[in-house]
CSV table of C-alpha atoms in Angstrom, one decimal:
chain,number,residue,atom,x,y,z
A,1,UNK,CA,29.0,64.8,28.9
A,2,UNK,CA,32.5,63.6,28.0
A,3,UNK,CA,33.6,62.6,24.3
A,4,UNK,CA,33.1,58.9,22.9
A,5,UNK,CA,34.9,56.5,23.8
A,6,UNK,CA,33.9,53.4,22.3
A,7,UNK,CA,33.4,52.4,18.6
A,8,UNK,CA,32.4,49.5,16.3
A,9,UNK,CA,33.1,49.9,12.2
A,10,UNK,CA,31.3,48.2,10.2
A,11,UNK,CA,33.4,47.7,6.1
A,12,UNK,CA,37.3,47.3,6.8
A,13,UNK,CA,38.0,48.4,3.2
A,14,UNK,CA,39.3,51.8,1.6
A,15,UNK,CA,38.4,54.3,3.7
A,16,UNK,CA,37.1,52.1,6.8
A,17,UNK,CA,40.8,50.5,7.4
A,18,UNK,CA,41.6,54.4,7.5
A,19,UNK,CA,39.4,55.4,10.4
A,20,UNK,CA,39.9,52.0,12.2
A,21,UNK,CA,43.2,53.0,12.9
A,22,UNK,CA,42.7,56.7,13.0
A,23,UNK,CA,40.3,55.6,16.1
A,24,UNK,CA,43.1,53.6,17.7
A,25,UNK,CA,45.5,56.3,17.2
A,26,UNK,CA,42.9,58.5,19.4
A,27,UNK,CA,42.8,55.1,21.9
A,28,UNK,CA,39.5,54.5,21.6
A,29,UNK,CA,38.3,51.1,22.1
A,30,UNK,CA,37.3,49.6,18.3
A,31,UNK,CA,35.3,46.6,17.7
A,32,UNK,CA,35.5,45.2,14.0
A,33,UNK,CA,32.3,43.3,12.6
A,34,UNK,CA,33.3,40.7,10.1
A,35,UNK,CA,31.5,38.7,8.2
A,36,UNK,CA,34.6,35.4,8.7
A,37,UNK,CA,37.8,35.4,8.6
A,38,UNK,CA,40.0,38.5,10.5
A,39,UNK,CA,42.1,40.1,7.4
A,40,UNK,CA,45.5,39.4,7.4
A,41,UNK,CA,45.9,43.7,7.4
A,42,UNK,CA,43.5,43.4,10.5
A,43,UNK,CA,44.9,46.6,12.6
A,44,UNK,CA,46.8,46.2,15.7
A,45,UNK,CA,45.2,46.6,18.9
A,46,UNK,CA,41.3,46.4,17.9
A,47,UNK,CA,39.3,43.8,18.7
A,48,UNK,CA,37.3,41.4,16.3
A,49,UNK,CA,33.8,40.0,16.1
A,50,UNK,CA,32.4,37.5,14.0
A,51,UNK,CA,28.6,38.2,13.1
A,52,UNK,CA,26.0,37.4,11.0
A,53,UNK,CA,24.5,39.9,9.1
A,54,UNK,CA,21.3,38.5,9.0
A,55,UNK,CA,20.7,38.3,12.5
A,56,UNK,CA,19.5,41.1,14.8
A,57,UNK,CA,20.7,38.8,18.2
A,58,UNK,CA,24.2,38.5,16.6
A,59,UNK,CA,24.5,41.7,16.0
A,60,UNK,CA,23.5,43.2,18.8
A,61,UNK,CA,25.1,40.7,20.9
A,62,UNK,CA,28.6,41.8,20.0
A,63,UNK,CA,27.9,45.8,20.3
A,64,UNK,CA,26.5,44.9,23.9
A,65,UNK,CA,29.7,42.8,24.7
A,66,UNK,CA,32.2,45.8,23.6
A,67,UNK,CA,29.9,48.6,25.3
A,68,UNK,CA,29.6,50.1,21.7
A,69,UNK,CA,28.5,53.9,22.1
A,70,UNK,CA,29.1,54.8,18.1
A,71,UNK,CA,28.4,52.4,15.3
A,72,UNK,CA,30.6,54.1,11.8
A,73,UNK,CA,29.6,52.1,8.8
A,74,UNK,CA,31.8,52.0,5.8
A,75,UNK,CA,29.8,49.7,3.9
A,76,UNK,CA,29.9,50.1,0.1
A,77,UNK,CA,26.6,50.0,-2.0
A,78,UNK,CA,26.5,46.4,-1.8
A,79,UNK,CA,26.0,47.0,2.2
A,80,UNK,CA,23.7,49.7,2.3
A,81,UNK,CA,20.5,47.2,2.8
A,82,UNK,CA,22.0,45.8,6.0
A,83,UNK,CA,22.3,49.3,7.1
A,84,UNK,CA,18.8,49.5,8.4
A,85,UNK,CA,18.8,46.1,10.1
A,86,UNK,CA,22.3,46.5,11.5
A,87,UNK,CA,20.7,50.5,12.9
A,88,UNK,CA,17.8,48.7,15.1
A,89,UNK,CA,20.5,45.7,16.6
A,90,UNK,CA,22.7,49.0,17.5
A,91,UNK,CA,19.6,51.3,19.0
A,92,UNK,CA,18.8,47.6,20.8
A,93,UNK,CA,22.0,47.3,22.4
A,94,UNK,CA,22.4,50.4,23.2
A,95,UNK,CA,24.6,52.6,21.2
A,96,UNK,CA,24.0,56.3,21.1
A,97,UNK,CA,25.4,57.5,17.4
A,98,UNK,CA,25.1,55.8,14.0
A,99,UNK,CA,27.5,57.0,11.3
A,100,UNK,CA,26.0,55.8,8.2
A,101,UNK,CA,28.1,55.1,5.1
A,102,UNK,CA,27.5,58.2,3.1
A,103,UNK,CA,31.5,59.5,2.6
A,104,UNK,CA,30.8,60.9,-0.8
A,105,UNK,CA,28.4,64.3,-2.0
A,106,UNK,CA,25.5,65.7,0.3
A,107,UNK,CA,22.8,63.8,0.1
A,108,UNK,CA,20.4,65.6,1.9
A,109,UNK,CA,16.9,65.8,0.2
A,110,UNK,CA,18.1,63.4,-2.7
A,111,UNK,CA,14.8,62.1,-3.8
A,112,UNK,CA,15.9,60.6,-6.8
A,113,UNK,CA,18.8,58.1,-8.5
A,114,UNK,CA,21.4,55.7,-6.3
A,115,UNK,CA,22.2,58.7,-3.9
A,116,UNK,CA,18.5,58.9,-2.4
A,117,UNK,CA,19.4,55.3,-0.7
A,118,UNK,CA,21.5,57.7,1.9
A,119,UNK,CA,19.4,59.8,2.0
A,120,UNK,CA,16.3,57.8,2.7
A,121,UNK,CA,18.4,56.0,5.8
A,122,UNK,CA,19.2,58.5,7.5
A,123,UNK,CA,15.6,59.4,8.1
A,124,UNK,CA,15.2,55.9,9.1
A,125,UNK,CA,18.2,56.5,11.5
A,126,UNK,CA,15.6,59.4,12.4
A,127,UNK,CA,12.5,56.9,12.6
A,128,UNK,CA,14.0,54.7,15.3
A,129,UNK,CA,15.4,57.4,17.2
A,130,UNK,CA,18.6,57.1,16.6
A,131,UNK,CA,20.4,60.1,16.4
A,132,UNK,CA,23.2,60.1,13.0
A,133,UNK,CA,26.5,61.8,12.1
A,134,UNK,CA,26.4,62.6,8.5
A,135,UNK,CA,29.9,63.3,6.8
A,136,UNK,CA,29.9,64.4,3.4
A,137,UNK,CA,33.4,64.6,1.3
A,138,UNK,CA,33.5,64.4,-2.2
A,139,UNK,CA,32.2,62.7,-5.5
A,140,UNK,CA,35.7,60.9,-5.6
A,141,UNK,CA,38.4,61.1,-2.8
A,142,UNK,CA,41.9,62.2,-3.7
A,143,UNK,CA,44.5,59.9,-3.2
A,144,UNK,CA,47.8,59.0,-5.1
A,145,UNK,CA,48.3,56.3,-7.4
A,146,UNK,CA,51.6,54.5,-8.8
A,147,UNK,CA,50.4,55.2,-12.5
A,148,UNK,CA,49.2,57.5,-14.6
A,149,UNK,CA,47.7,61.5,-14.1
A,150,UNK,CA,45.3,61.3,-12.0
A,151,UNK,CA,44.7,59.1,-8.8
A,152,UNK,CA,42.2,56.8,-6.8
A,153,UNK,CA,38.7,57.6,-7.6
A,154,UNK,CA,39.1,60.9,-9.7
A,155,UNK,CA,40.6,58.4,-12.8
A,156,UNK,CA,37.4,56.3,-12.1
A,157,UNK,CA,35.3,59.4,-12.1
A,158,UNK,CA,36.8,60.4,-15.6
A,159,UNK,CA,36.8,57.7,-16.9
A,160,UNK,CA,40.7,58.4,-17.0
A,161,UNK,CA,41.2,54.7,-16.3
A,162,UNK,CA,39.4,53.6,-19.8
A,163,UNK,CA,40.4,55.8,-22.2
A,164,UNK,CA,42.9,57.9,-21.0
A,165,UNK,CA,41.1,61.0,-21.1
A,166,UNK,CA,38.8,63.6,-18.9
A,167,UNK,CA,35.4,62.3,-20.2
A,168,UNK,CA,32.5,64.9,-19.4
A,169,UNK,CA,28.9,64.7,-19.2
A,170,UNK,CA,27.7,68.7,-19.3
A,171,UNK,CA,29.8,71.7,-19.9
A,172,UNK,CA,32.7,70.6,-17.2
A,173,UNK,CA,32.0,73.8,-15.5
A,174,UNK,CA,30.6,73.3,-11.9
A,175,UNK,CA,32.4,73.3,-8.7
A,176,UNK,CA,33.5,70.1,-7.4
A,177,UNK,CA,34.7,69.6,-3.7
A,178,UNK,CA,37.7,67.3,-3.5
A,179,UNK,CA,39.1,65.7,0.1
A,180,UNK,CA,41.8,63.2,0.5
A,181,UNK,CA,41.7,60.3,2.1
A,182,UNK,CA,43.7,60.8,4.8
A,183,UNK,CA,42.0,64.1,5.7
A,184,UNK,CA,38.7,62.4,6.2
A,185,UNK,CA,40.1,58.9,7.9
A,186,UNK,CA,43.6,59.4,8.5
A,187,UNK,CA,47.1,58.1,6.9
A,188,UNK,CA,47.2,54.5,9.3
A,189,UNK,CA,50.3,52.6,9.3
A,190,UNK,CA,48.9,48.9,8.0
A,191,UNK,CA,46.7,50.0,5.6
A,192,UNK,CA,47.2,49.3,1.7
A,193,UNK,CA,45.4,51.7,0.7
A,194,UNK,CA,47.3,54.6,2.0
A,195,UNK,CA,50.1,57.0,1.2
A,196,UNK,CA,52.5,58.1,3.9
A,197,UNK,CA,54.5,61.2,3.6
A,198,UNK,CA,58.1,60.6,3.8
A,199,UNK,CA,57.8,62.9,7.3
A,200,UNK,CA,55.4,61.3,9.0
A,201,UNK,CA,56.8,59.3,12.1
A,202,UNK,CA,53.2,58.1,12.9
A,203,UNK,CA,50.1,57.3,12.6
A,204,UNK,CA,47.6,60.4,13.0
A,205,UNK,CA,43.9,60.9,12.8
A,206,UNK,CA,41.7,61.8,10.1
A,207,UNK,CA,38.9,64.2,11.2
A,208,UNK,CA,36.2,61.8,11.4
A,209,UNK,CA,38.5,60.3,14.4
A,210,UNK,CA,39.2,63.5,15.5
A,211,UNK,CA,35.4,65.0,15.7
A,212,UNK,CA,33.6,61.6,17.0
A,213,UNK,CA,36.7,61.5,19.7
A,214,UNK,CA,36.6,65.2,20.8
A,215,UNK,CA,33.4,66.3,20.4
A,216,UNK,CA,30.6,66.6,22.7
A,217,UNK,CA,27.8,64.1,21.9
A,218,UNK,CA,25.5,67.1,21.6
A,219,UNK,CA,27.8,68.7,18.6
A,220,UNK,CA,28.1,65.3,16.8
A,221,UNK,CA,24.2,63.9,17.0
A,222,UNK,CA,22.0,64.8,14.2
A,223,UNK,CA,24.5,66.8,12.6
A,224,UNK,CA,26.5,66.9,9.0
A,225,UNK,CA,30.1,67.9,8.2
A,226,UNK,CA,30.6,69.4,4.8
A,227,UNK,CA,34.5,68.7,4.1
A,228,UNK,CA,36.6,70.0,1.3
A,229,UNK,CA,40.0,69.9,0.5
A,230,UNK,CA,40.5,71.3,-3.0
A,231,UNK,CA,37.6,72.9,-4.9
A,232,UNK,CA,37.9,72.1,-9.2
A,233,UNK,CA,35.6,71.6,-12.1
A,234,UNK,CA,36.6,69.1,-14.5
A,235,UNK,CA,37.8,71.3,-17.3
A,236,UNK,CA,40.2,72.8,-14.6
A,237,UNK,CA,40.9,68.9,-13.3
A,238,UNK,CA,42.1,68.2,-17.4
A,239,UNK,CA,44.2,71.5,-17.3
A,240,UNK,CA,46.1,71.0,-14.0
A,241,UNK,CA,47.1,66.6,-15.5
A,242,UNK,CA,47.3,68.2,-19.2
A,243,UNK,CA,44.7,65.7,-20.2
A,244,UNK,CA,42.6,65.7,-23.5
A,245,UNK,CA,38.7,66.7,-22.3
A,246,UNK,CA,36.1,64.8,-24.4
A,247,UNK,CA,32.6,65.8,-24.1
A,248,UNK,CA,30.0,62.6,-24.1
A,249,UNK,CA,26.5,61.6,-23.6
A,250,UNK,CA,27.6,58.5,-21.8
A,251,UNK,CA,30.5,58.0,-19.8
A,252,UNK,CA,33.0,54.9,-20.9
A,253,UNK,CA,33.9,51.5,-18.8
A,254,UNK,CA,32.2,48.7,-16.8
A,255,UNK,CA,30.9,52.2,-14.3
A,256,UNK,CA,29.2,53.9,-16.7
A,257,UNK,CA,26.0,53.8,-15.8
A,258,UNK,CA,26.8,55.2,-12.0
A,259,UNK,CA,29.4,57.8,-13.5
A,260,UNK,CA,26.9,59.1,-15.8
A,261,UNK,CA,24.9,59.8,-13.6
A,262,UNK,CA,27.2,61.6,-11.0
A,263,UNK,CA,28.0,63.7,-14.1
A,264,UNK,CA,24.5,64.6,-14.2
A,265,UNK,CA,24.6,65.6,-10.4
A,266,UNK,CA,27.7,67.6,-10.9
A,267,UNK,CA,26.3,69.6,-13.8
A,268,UNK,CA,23.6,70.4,-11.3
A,269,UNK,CA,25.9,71.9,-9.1
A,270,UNK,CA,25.8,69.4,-6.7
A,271,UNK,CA,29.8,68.4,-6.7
A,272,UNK,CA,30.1,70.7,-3.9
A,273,UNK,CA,29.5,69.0,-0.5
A,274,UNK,CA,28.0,72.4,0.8
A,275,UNK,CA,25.0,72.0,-2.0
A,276,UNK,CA,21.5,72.2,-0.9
A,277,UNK,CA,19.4,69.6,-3.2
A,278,UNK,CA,16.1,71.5,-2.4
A,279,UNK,CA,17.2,75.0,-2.5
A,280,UNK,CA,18.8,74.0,-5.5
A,281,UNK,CA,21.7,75.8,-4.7
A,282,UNK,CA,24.9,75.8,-2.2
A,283,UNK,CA,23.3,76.1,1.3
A,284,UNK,CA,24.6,78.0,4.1
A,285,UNK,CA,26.5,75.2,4.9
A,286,UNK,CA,28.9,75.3,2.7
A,287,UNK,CA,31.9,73.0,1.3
A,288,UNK,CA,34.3,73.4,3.9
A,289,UNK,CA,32.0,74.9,6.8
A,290,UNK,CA,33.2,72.4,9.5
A,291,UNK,CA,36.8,72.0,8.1
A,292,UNK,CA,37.4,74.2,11.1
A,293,UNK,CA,36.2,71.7,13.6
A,294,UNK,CA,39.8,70.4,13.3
A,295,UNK,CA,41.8,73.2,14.5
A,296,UNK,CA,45.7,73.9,12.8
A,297,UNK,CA,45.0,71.0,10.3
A,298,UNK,CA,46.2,71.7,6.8
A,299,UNK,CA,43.9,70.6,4.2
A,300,UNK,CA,45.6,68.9,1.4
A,301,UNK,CA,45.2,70.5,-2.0
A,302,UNK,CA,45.0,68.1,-5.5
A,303,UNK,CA,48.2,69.8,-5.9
A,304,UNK,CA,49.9,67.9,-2.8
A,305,UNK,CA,48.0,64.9,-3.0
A,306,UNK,CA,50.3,64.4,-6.8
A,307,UNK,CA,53.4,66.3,-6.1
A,308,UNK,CA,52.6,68.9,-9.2
C-alpha cells in the first residue's frame, strides 16, 4: 500500500500550525476544521472547513468531502472530550488513522491523574476500530524564547516564569526526555510560534510529517513513537541556565495544580517518553527508539535550541 496522502488537523495552535505546514511541505492534501473564522496565520495552500463540533453529520461531512485518510488532532485539554465524538464522524466517513492529541509523556497504562484522559482514548480509538498513531515527546517541548533562561514550556514546567527559579517537586533527579518543536512538527514559514535558523531557506518537515507521509499504513497503525531530543533532570536543567533550584511541596503560578502533579510523574521516572507505567520502569521502547525512523535528521539538543 502506498503512504498517506490525505490529512485533516484538528487545533491550529502551537504545535498543530507546525505540522499543518510540515504536511504541506510533504504536498499532502490538508483540510483545517475550524470552529469560525479562518486565522489570519491560516497556512498557504490548505484548505478550510467550517464545522460544528457538536455534530457528527458536520463532521463527517467535511472529512468525506476532502477524502480524509488521517485525522491528527492537536486539541489542548480543553478539546480532549470532542476527541471521542470527532473519532466515530472520522471512522464514519471513512478515514483509516486517528492521531490523537497526546504530544507530551507516554501515556500508556496511565490509570490515574489528567494523563489517564489519553490514555483511556486511545483504547476507545481501539473500541471503534479505529486504528491510532501515538506520538509521545516530552513533559514540555523545547523551544526558544525572547526572554529570560529557559524557553517555551520548560519555564512553565519550572515554574521559571513565576519566580524566577527551578522549582522542584522530589529530589530533581530523574531522567527527563526533551524534543523541540520543530523536530516533532517542523520549523513552517507562517507560524508565530516558531524559530527559524538563520540557514534555513525553507520550510521542512518535522517527523510527524515525515513518518505519517512515508510510512506504510502497516508501520504507522496501532503504533507509538517515543521521541527525544535531549535527555536532563531538573537539577542538571538549573545547572546548564545557572538558575537557583528550590525544592517545594507545591509548585508556584496560576499551573500549579497540573505542574505539581507532572512533578510527581517525573519523580516516578516517568519524564522519559520510553517509560513503561506498568512495568514501572523504562520499557524496551525506549526514549528515542523510533528517532531513527527519520533517517540523517539531527536531533536538536537543549544546548542548540538556546545557543549555550
Amino acid at each position: 500500500m502506498t503512504p498517506y496522502k490525505s490529512f485533516a488537523v484538528a487545533g491550529a495552535g502551537k504545535i498543530g500550525t507546525f505540522v499543518i505546514e510540515a504536511l504541506l511541505a510533504q504536498n499532502a492534501h490538508v483540510v483545517v476544521l475550524t470552529r469560525g473564522v479562518t486565522p489570519k496565520t491560516f497556512p498557504t495552500g490548505a484548505a478550510a472547513e467550517v464545522v460544528d463540533y457538536a455534530s457528527r453529520a458536520s463532521i463527517a461531512a467535511a472529512l468525506t468531502k476532502h477524502g480524509v485518510e488521517v485525522f491528527v488532532s492537536t486539541m489542548g485539554h480543553g478539546g480532549f472530550e470532542a476527541q471521542a465524538f470527532i473519532a466515530v464522524a472520522a471512522k464514519e466517513a471513512g478515514v483509516r488513522l486517528f492521531v490523537p492529541s497526546e504530544f507530551g509523556m507516554s501515556t500508556v497504562g496511565v490509570t490515574e491523574g489528567v494523563l489517564a484522559v489519553k490514555d483511556a482514548f486511545a483504547g476507545h480509538l481501539k473500541s471503534i476500530g479505529l486504528p491510532s498513531a501515538r506520538f509521545f515527546v516530552s513533559p514540555a517541548f523545547m523551544k526558544k524564547e525572547q526572554t529570560g533562561y529557559f524557553g517555551g514550556e520548560a519555564k512553565w514546567l519550572t515554574g521559571y516564569d513565576v519566580n524566577g527559579k527551578v522549582n522542584i517537586v522530589g529530589s530533581g533527579t530523574k531522567p527527563i526526555s526533551f524534543t523541540a518543536e520543530e523536530d516533532i512538527g517542523g520549523n513552517g514559514n507562517t507560524s508565530l510560534f516558531c524559530t527559524i535558523r538563520p540557514t534555513l531557506k525553507r520550510p521542512y518537515s518535522g517527523f510527524l510529517a515525515y513518518v505519517l507521509t512515508s510510512l506504510e499504513p502497516s508501520e504507522l497503525h496501532d503504533k507509538r513513537f517515543r521521541l527525544q531530543g535531549d535527555r536532563k533532570t531538573f537539577l542538571q536543567l538549573a545547572e546548564l541556565f545557572k538558575a537557583e533550584t528550590v525544592f517545594v511541596d507545591t509548585m508556584p503560578g496560576p499551573s500549579s495544580e497540573y505542574t505539581t502533579i507532572l512533578h510527581k510523574f517525573i519523580e516516578r521516572g516517568m519524564g522519559s517518553t520510553g517509560w513503561d507505567y506498568a512495568a514501572g520502569k523504562e520499557g524496551e521502547e525506549a526514549a528515542g527508539s523510533t528517532n531513527q525512523l527519520w533517517p540523517g535528521h539531527q536531533w536538536k539538543s537543549i544546548k542548540e535550541i538556546h545557543g549555550l
